[in-house]
Structures are given as C-alpha cells and as structure tokens.
Amino acid sequence: MTFNDLGLNKLLLKAIKEQGYENPTPIQEQAIPVILKRKDILAGAQTGTGKTAGFTLPMLELLLRSKENHKGKRHIKALILAPTRELAAQVEESVRLYAKHTDYTSTVIFGGVKINPQLVALRRGVDIVVATPGRLLDHISQKSIDLSHVDFLILDEADRMLDMGFVNDIKKVIAALPANRQTLLFSATYSNDIKKLSNQFLKSPTLIEVARTNASSEIVQQAIYHVDKSRKRELLTHLIKEGDWKQVLVFTRTKHGANRLSGQLETDGITSAAIHGNKSQNARTKSLADFKAGKIRVLVATDIAARGIDIDQLPHVVNYELPNVSEDYVHRIGRTGRAGNKGEAISLVCVDEDEFLAGIEKLIKKDIPKVWLKGFKPDPSIKAEPINMGGNRGARNKPRGGGSRNGGGNRNGGRNGGRR
Ligand code: AMP
C-alpha cells in the first residue's frame, strides 16, 4: 500500500514525501482509513511504530475536507494529550511538519515553563493544540483556552498518562470538550484502566493493534554484559571508545545516578549530559538538542525523562542499570531500531540485578545473548546485595500496579511549576 492509496490530500503527500517516507507503516495502514471514516479508535501501538503520523495525517486530512476557512478567529479543532513535555513537544513538531503545506497552525502547552507565551499563542488563535494534562487544566480553569470547537481528541500514550496519575485530569479535560467529537486513544498496553477509560469516553471504537510488547525487542539487537557493579563505568567508557560510538543514550535508575555517571564520563573525556525530572525544561531541551546535533556523545537519562524521546537513527542504547519494572526495558530499547533502522541495546548487568533480568526475559519471551568480556569478567566471590534505589523521591522500587510505583516525584511531566 502507498500513501496515495490512502486518499490523502496532495498537500499532505508533499510533506510525507519531503520526510522521505516511502510507504505507510502498519499502524498507519490500519488506522488512517478508519479515522477517515470518522470512527473512534483504540490503538495498541508504541513509539517507533509511526503512530504520530498515524493520527496526525488523517486528522489533517479531515480538517482539510471540512474546508473550514480562517476568515474569523481560529478555533481549536484538535486536541492531543500526551504524558510528558518531551513527548508533547515532539508530537507538536511532527504536527507542524505534516501540516507544513496547509494553513493549519499548532501550539504546544506544558508546565515547567512560563505561561505567558502560551497565553499569547492561544489568544492569537490556533487550530491544533498538543498539551500535557496539568498545564492544560490551568488554562481551562483560568478560561484562557476555548475548547468548545474541538472535533478531535487524541490521547497519546494513554497508559503512561494513567501510570502518572493523570486519570482525573484527563476526565476534567474531557468534561470541557464537546460530546460530539472523534476520539482516538493510543496506548502501548491494554490494562483494565485503559479499557475503563475507553468504555467511558470512546464511541464503539475500532480496535487496532500492531505492536505487541515485544515488537521492538525483535528488531533491536540486544546483549547482556555481565560485569561487577564497581566496574560498570570503566566498561561503558571502554565500549564507547573501542566502538567509537558517536551517539549513545544511557539509562540509569535514579536521577542522582544519571548526574554522577554523566560527570564521570566527562572525566573520561566523553562529552555527556544528564536529563531527568530535576532539570529545568530549558536544560532538558538544550541537552536533547545538543545530543541530536552530535555536540554531545552520551545522553544519560532516567526512564521518565527519556519517555517519548524520538531520535532518528539512534544507534546505541545502554542500560547502565536494568530497570526494576520490566516493561521499562522494552520502552528503553525501543528508543533505537526505529522505523526500520538498525539498533543495538546493551545492558550492563551485575549480580544484584539477576532478578530484574529474569523478569525482563520472561516478559519479552526470549533469552538475551550474554557476554563476558575479557578483562571485565565478574568476580565470582561478590554476592548479590539488595539494590539501592537511590532512596529519593524519584526512586521507583515498587512493583507495577496500584500507582504506587510513581514514587511521587518524577512522574509528573508537564505539571512542575504549573499548578502550585
Ligand atoms: P512514532 O512512532 O510516531 O514516534 O514514529 C517513529 C519514527 O518513524 C519517527 O521518526 C517518524 O519520523 C518515522 N516514520 C513515521 N512514519 C513513517 C513512514 N511511513 N516511513 C518511514 N518512517 C516513518
């Protein structure tokens, strides 16, 4: 199937061509025709599948078909909700790319930054808004946003929004929207909470599923390097230098760990920056831009900060520490091997993490190849110790479920500084 077969406007086809996309991805092939029929959808798709274009293109197509002109003030016709600032910013960037040859305008709204520029943009009038729930509610409560003309609501990474405790915020936002609208819900998992949300707010949705939990784990080349905890830094530096890796995303379990490792890599002569929830939005945006531009070689991130980060052709992901929540492993390695590119995900695993590894292999239903690198073989006399989760607010040492894993501090993307 080609994009032409999907019946998209030539203004959109032109933008697609400029992006260099040859054919629709499976989620695009399935979702676009259904959305164009004005139906609600419940789609199981992770980042990396092309889902953003999967909802943005048909949304723009329907806007174009509605032939609404902008003689008067622009009204917000589409609202996209995303869990984190990074994801919201990236989705809006994509919207802008695909809408480039049309008249439609978009803006992004999230917390942690000044509200004034957002007020100005909203007052000027805009067609498409991408927002995190917290700051959007601020605008709703101070009546700085008019959502009464919204035809499309898109919930992106809905499972993450629920994980982050946004369920009530989402409900409040939906209460401010017209009942007569099209709703598209994207989620990597179908939990009971997602089903509940869908039953409550979607109208006989069409179910679309393209990527199972282990989809990215099949594309990405993975390896486990067994190593002692005290030698992980040395091994990481060795791998980066020996392999001449130019762009590496490294995951740590805690914010403190991210800062420390980033500093150590700098000491080892490897340019690096850390991104996590304690950094200002500006610092995070700058680090990400520097990383994308190749100015820094290593970006050290915690799970939440990296959520939704979209870097084309990111070749290397390293788990400096395995996540204690197995699903996070799949999300982490999904940062590489995107849209058909090759990717490699390496995990440095010490004896303390054997249980996490077993959980991950059970989830992805396969054994990850193991490497014992010469010169870095673990000392067999070292026995497993309980993992120190950092002991801070961001520590996520609880099992998935019940919302308890959030640890309070670092899963509030978009809300920092926004509400209190
Ligand atoms: P997403 O899942 O929306 O985060 O998209 C993942 C990546 O796939 C992004 O870098 C997109 O630019 C890219 N992409 C989206 N659609 C296509 C397509 N049809 N062909 C090739 N790449 C695509």
Short mmCIF file of C-alpha atoms and ligand atoms in Angstrom, two decimals, residues 3 21-25 28 46-53 98 310 312 338-339, ligand 1:
data_model
loop_
_atom_site.label_atom_id
_atom_site.label_comp_id
_atom_site.label_asym_id
_atom_site.label_seq_id
_atom_site.Cartn_x
_atom_site.Cartn_y
_atom_site.Cartn_z
CA PHE A 3 0.26 6.86 0.85
CA TYR A 21 8.64 8.12 3.84
CA GLU A 22 8.07 5.61 1.08
CA ASN A 23 5.21 3.54 2.42
CA PRO A 24 2.82 3.74 5.35
CA THR A 25 3.82 1.73 8.41
CA GLN A 28 -0.71 3.99 9.50
CA GLN A 46 4.23 2.01 20.90
CA THR A 47 6.53 4.82 19.94
CA GLY A 48 8.63 3.86 16.97
CA THR A 49 5.69 2.42 15.02
CA GLY A 50 4.87 5.66 13.22
CA LYS A 51 1.77 6.25 15.32
CA THR A 52 2.17 10.03 15.40
CA ALA A 53 1.76 10.30 11.64
CA TYR A 98 2.94 17.26 8.32
CA ASP A 310 12.44 10.46 19.33
CA ASP A 312 16.07 9.24 14.21
CA ARG A 338 13.19 2.78 14.89
CA ALA A 339 11.30 2.88 11.63
P1 AMP B 1 6.46 7.48 16.12
O1 AMP B 1 6.09 6.06 16.40
O2 AMP B 1 5.29 8.30 15.73
O3 AMP B 1 7.24 8.06 17.26
O4 AMP B 1 7.42 7.50 14.83
C1 AMP B 1 8.67 6.87 14.84
C2 AMP B 1 9.56 7.34 13.71
O5 AMP B 1 9.12 6.81 12.47
C3 AMP B 1 9.63 8.83 13.52
O6 AMP B 1 10.99 9.17 13.48
C4 AMP B 1 8.95 9.10 12.20
O7 AMP B 1 9.56 10.18 11.55
C5 AMP B 1 9.18 7.81 11.45
N1 AMP B 1 8.10 7.48 10.49
C6 AMP B 1 6.76 7.68 10.63
N2 AMP B 1 6.09 7.23 9.56
C7 AMP B 1 7.00 6.69 8.73
C8 AMP B 1 6.91 6.05 7.45
N3 AMP B 1 5.74 5.83 6.85
N4 AMP B 1 8.06 5.64 6.88
C9 AMP B 1 9.24 5.83 7.50
N5 AMP B 1 9.40 6.43 8.70
C10 AMP B 1 8.29 6.85 9.31
#
